[in-house]
């Protein structure tokens, strides 16, 4: 009895089908990852905002990310300013106000939007991944 394998044509058809499916699926997966990063960043900004208020009620002043991390208010990754493909920054904080920005490490690849939150608790964004200002549109919640 002679065993028959796949012909070259059959293998080429299977490879073509796999390539077509990959061409459709991979971009969708990458967009899903960017969307997940942005959702996680928004959650982290809410955590930072709540932690700032708790920190201020305890110590009488707002804090930078490294200080909040050292006191256990945020995790170490936020404390060093890198999480979810974004760079977080609290450049200054005093007893009156604070601002935290989060911008994608690679705009368009790790996320599309840049985010900002301050002592008002309102999260603002830009669509191009740059750092938002106090007049940027507020995030619809």
Coordinates of N, CA and C in Angstrom, one line a residue:
X1 N 0.8 -1.2 0.0 CA 0.0 0.0 0.0 C 0.9 1.2 0.0
X2 N 0.6 2.1 -0.9 CA 1.4 3.3 -1.0 C 0.8 4.5 -0.3
X3 N 1.6 5.1 0.7 CA 1.1 6.3 1.4 C 1.3 7.5 0.6
X4 N 0.3 8.4 0.6 CA 0.3 9.6 -0.2 C 0.4 10.8 0.7
X5 N 1.3 11.7 0.5 CA 1.5 12.9 1.3 C 0.8 14.0 0.6
X6 N 1.0 15.2 1.1 CA 0.4 16.4 0.5 C 1.2 16.8 -0.7
X7 N 0.5 17.4 -1.7 CA 1.2 17.9 -2.9 C 1.7 19.3 -2.6
X8 N 2.6 19.7 -3.4 CA 3.1 21.1 -3.3 C 2.0 22.1 -3.4
X9 N 1.1 21.9 -4.3 CA 0.0 22.8 -4.5 C -0.9 22.9 -3.2
X10 N -1.2 21.8 -2.6 CA -2.0 21.8 -1.4 C -1.3 22.5 -0.2
X11 N 0.0 22.3 -0.1 CA 0.8 23.0 0.9 C 0.8 24.5 0.7
X12 N 0.9 24.9 -0.6 CA 0.9 26.4 -0.9 C -0.5 27.0 -0.6
X13 N -1.5 26.3 -0.9 CA -2.9 26.8 -0.5 C -3.0 27.0 1.0
X14 N -2.6 26.0 1.7 CA -2.6 26.1 3.2 C -1.8 27.3 3.7
X15 N -0.6 27.5 3.2 CA 0.3 28.6 3.6 C -0.4 29.9 3.2
X16 N -1.0 30.0 2.0 CA -1.7 31.2 1.6 C -2.9 31.6 2.5
X17 N -3.7 30.6 2.9 CA -4.8 30.8 3.8 C -4.3 31.3 5.2
X18 N -3.2 30.7 5.7 CA -2.6 31.1 7.0 C -2.1 32.6 6.9
X19 N -1.5 32.9 5.7 CA -1.0 34.3 5.5 C -2.2 35.3 5.5
X20 N -3.3 34.9 4.9 CA -4.4 35.8 4.8 C -5.0 36.0 6.2
X21 N -5.2 35.0 6.9 CA -5.7 35.1 8.3 C -4.8 35.9 9.2
X22 N -3.5 35.7 9.0 CA -2.5 36.5 9.8 C -2.6 38.0 9.5
X23 N -2.8 38.3 8.2 CA -2.8 39.7 7.8 C -4.1 40.4 8.3
X24 N -5.1 39.6 8.5 CA -6.3 40.2 9.1 C -6.2 40.3 10.6
X25 N -5.7 39.2 11.3 CA -5.7 39.2 12.7 C -4.7 40.0 13.4
X26 N -3.5 40.1 12.9 CA -2.4 40.7 13.6 C -2.6 42.2 13.9
X27 N -3.1 43.0 12.9 CA -3.4 44.4 13.1 C -4.5 44.6 14.2
X28 N -5.5 43.7 14.2 CA -6.5 43.8 15.2 C -5.9 43.5 16.6
X29 N -5.0 42.6 16.7 CA -4.4 42.3 18.0 C -3.6 43.4 18.5
X30 N -2.8 44.1 17.6 CA -2.0 45.2 18.0 C -2.9 46.4 18.5
X31 N -4.0 46.6 17.8 CA -4.9 47.7 18.2 C -5.5 47.4 19.6
X32 N -5.8 46.1 19.8 CA -6.4 45.7 21.1 C -5.3 45.9 22.2
X33 N -4.1 45.7 21.9 CA -3.0 45.9 22.9 C -2.9 47.4 23.2
X34 N -3.0 48.3 22.2 CA -2.9 49.7 22.5 C -4.1 50.2 23.3
X35 N -5.2 49.7 23.0 CA -6.4 50.0 23.7 C -6.4 49.5 25.2
X36 N -5.8 48.3 25.4 CA -5.6 47.8 26.7 C -4.6 48.7 27.5
X37 N -3.6 49.1 26.8 CA -2.6 50.0 27.5 C -3.2 51.3 27.9
X38 N -4.0 51.9 27.1 CA -4.7 53.2 27.4 C -5.7 53.0 28.6
X39 N -6.4 51.9 28.6 CA -7.3 51.6 29.7 C -6.6 51.5 31.0
X40 N -5.4 50.8 30.9 CA -4.6 50.6 32.1 C -4.0 51.9 32.6
X41 N -3.6 52.7 31.7 CA -3.0 54.0 32.1 C -4.1 54.9 32.7
X42 N -5.3 54.9 32.2 CA -6.4 55.7 32.8 C -6.6 55.2 34.3
X43 N -6.6 53.9 34.5 CA -6.8 53.3 35.8 C -5.6 53.7 36.7
X44 N -4.4 53.7 36.2 CA -3.2 54.1 37.0 C -3.3 55.6 37.3
X45 N -3.8 56.5 36.4 CA -4.0 57.9 36.7 C -5.0 58.1 37.8
X46 N -6.1 57.3 37.8 CA -7.1 57.4 38.9 C -6.4 57.0 40.3
X47 N -5.6 55.9 40.2 CA -4.9 55.5 41.4 C -4.0 56.6 41.9
X48 N -3.2 57.2 41.0 CA -2.3 58.3 41.4 C -3.1 59.5 42.0
X49 N -4.3 59.8 41.4 CA -5.1 60.9 41.9 C -5.6 60.6 43.3
X50 N -6.1 59.4 43.5 CA -6.6 59.1 44.9 C -5.4 59.0 45.9
X51 N -4.3 58.5 45.4 CA -3.1 58.4 46.3 C -2.6 59.8 46.7
X52 N -2.6 60.7 45.8 CA -2.2 62.1 46.1 C -3.0 62.7 47.2
X53 N -4.3 62.5 47.1 CA -5.2 63.1 48.1 C -4.9 62.4 49.5
X54 N -4.7 61.1 49.5 CA -4.4 60.4 50.8 C -3.1 60.9 51.3
X55 N -2.1 61.0 50.4 CA -0.7 61.4 50.8 C -0.8 62.8 51.4
X56 N -1.5 63.7 50.8 CA -1.6 65.1 51.2 C -2.3 65.2 52.6
X57 N -3.3 64.3 52.8 CA -4.0 64.4 54.1 C -3.1 63.9 55.2
X58 N -2.2 63.0 54.9 CA -1.3 62.4 55.9 C -0.1 63.3 56.1
X59 N 0.5 63.9 55.0 CA 1.7 64.6 55.2 C 1.6 66.1 54.9
X60 N 0.4 66.6 54.5 CA 0.2 68.0 54.4 C 0.8 68.6 53.1
X61 N 1.2 67.8 52.1 CA 1.7 68.2 50.9 C 1.5 67.1 49.8
X62 N 1.5 67.4 48.6 CA 1.4 66.4 47.5 C 2.8 65.9 47.2
X63 N 2.9 64.8 46.5 CA 4.2 64.1 46.3 C 4.5 63.8 44.9
X64 N 5.8 63.6 44.6 CA 6.2 63.1 43.3 C 6.0 61.6 43.3
X65 N 6.1 61.0 42.2 CA 5.8 59.5 42.1 C 6.8 58.7 42.9
X66 N 8.1 59.1 42.9 CA 9.1 58.3 43.7 C 8.8 58.4 45.2
X67 N 8.3 59.5 45.7 CA 8.0 59.6 47.1 C 6.7 58.8 47.4
X68 N 5.7 58.8 46.5 CA 4.5 58.0 46.8 C 4.9 56.5 46.7
X69 N 5.8 56.2 45.9 CA 6.2 54.8 45.8 C 7.0 54.4 47.1
X70 N 7.9 55.2 47.5 CA 8.6 54.9 48.7 C 7.7 54.8 50.0
X71 N 6.6 55.5 50.0 CA 5.7 55.4 51.1 C 4.6 54.3 50.9
X72 N 4.7 53.6 49.8 CA 3.7 52.5 49.5 C 2.4 52.9 49.0
X73 N 2.3 54.2 48.5 CA 1.0 54.6 47.9 C 0.8 54.1 46.5
X74 N 1.8 54.0 45.7 CA 1.7 53.4 44.4 C 2.8 52.3 44.2
X75 N 2.6 51.5 43.2 CA 3.6 50.4 43.1 C 4.9 50.9 42.5
X76 N 6.0 50.1 42.5 CA 7.3 50.5 42.1 C 7.4 50.9 40.7
X77 N 6.6 50.2 39.8 CA 6.7 50.6 38.4 C 6.2 52.0 38.1
X78 N 5.1 52.4 38.8 CA 4.6 53.7 38.7 C 5.6 54.7 39.4
X79 N 6.3 54.2 40.4 CA 7.2 55.0 41.1 C 8.4 55.5 40.3
X80 N 8.8 54.6 39.4 CA 9.9 54.9 38.5 C 9.4 55.6 37.2
X81 N 8.1 55.6 37.0 CA 7.5 56.3 35.9 C 7.3 55.6 34.6
X82 N 7.3 54.2 34.7 CA 7.2 53.5 33.4 C 6.2 52.3 33.7
X83 N 5.1 52.3 32.9 CA 4.1 51.2 33.1 C 3.2 51.2 31.9
X84 N 2.8 50.0 31.4 CA 1.9 49.9 30.3 C 2.3 50.5 29.0
X85 N 3.6 50.6 28.8 CA 4.1 51.2 27.5 C 4.0 52.7 27.5
X86 N 3.9 53.3 28.7 CA 3.7 54.8 28.9 C 4.8 55.3 29.9
X87 N 5.1 56.5 29.8 CA 6.0 57.2 30.7 C 5.2 58.2 31.6
X88 N 5.2 57.9 32.9 CA 4.4 58.8 33.8 C 5.4 59.8 34.4
X89 N 4.9 61.0 34.6 CA 5.7 62.0 35.2 C 4.9 63.0 36.1
X90 N 5.4 63.2 37.3 CA 4.9 64.2 38.2 C 6.1 65.1 38.4
X91 N 6.3 66.2 37.6 CA 7.5 67.0 37.7 C 7.6 67.8 39.0
X92 N 6.5 68.3 39.4 CA 6.5 69.0 40.7 C 5.3 68.8 41.5
X93 N 5.4 68.8 42.8 CA 4.2 68.7 43.6 C 4.5 69.5 44.9
X94 N 3.5 70.2 45.3 CA 3.6 71.0 46.6 C 2.4 70.9 47.4
X95 N 2.2 71.8 48.3 CA 1.0 71.7 49.2 C -0.3 72.2 48.6
X96 N -0.1 72.8 47.4 CA -1.3 73.4 46.7 C -1.8 72.5 45.5
X97 N -0.8 72.1 44.7 CA -1.2 71.4 43.4 C -0.2 70.4 43.0
X98 N -0.6 69.6 42.1 CA 0.3 68.6 41.4 C -0.3 68.3 40.0
X99 N 0.5 67.8 39.2 CA 0.1 67.4 37.8 C 0.8 66.1 37.5
X100 N 0.1 65.1 36.9 CA 0.8 63.9 36.4 C 0.4 63.7 34.9
X101 N 1.5 63.5 34.1 CA 1.2 63.3 32.7 C 1.7 61.8 32.4
X102 N 1.0 61.3 31.4 CA 1.4 59.9 30.9 C 1.3 60.0 29.4
X103 N 2.5 59.8 28.8 CA 2.6 59.8 27.3 C 3.1 58.4 26.8
X104 N 2.7 58.0 25.6 CA 3.2 56.7 25.1 C 4.7 56.7 24.9
X105 N 5.4 55.6 25.2 CA 6.8 55.5 25.0 C 7.1 55.6 23.5
X106 N 6.3 55.0 22.7 CA 6.4 55.1 21.2 C 4.9 55.4 20.7
X107 N 4.7 56.7 20.5 CA 3.3 57.1 20.0 C 2.9 56.3 18.8
X108 N 1.7 55.8 18.8 CA 1.2 55.0 17.7 C 1.5 53.5 17.9
X109 N 2.4 53.1 18.7 CA 2.7 51.7 18.9 C 2.3 51.2 20.3
X110 N 2.7 52.0 21.3 CA 2.3 51.5 22.7 C 1.0 52.2 23.1
X111 N 0.5 53.2 22.3 CA -0.7 53.9 22.6 C -0.9 55.1 21.7
X112 N -2.1 55.6 21.5 CA -2.3 56.7 20.7 C -2.4 58.0 21.4
X113 N -3.0 58.0 22.6 CA -3.3 59.2 23.3 C -2.4 59.5 24.5
X114 N -2.1 60.8 24.7 CA -1.4 61.2 25.9 C -2.5 61.6 27.0
X115 N -2.1 61.5 28.3 CA -3.1 61.7 29.3 C -2.5 62.6 30.4
X116 N -3.4 63.3 31.1 CA -3.0 64.2 32.2 C -4.0 64.2 33.3
X117 N -3.6 64.2 34.5 CA -4.5 64.4 35.6 C -3.9 65.4 36.6
X118 N -4.7 66.2 37.3 CA -4.1 67.1 38.3 C -5.0 67.0 39.6
X119 N -4.7 68.0 40.5 CA -5.4 68.0 41.8 C -7.0 68.1 41.6
X120 N -7.4 68.5 40.4 CA -8.9 68.6 40.2 C -9.5 67.1 40.0
X121 N -8.6 66.2 39.7 CA -9.1 64.8 39.5 C -9.6 64.5 38.1
X122 N -9.6 65.6 37.2 CA -10.1 65.4 35.8 C -9.0 64.9 35.0
X123 N -9.3 63.8 34.3 CA -8.3 63.2 33.3 C -8.5 63.9 32.0
X124 N -7.5 64.4 31.4 CA -7.5 65.1 30.1 C -6.6 64.3 29.1
X125 N -6.8 64.5 27.8 CA -6.1 63.7 26.8 C -5.8 64.5 25.6
X126 N -4.8 64.0 24.8 CA -4.6 64.5 23.5 C -4.6 63.2 22.6
X127 N -5.0 63.4 21.3 CA -5.2 62.3 20.4 C -3.9 61.9 19.8
X128 N -2.9 62.8 19.8 CA -1.6 62.5 19.1 C -0.5 61.9 20.0
X129 N -0.8 61.7 21.2 CA 0.2 61.1 22.1 C 1.1 62.1 22.8
X130 N 0.9 63.4 22.5 CA 1.7 64.4 23.2 C 1.1 64.7 24.6
X131 N 1.9 65.4 25.3 CA 1.5 65.7 26.7 C 0.3 66.7 26.7
X132 N -0.8 66.4 27.3 CA -2.0 67.3 27.4 C -1.7 68.5 28.3
X133 N -2.5 69.5 28.1 CA -2.5 70.7 29.0 C -3.8 70.8 29.8
X134 N -3.9 71.8 30.6 CA -5.1 72.0 31.4 C -6.3 72.3 30.6
X135 N -6.1 72.7 29.3 CA -7.2 73.0 28.4 C -7.5 71.9 27.4
X136 N -6.8 70.8 27.5 CA -7.1 69.7 26.6 C -8.5 69.1 27.0
X137 N -9.1 68.4 26.0 CA -10.4 67.8 26.3 C -10.4 66.8 27.5
X138 N -11.5 66.9 28.3 CA -11.6 65.9 29.4 C -12.1 64.6 28.9
X139 N -11.6 63.5 29.5 CA -12.0 62.2 29.2 C -13.4 61.9 29.6
X140 N -14.2 61.4 28.6 CA -15.6 61.0 29.0 C -15.5 59.7 29.8
X141 N -16.2 59.8 30.9 CA -16.1 58.6 31.8 C -17.4 57.8 31.8

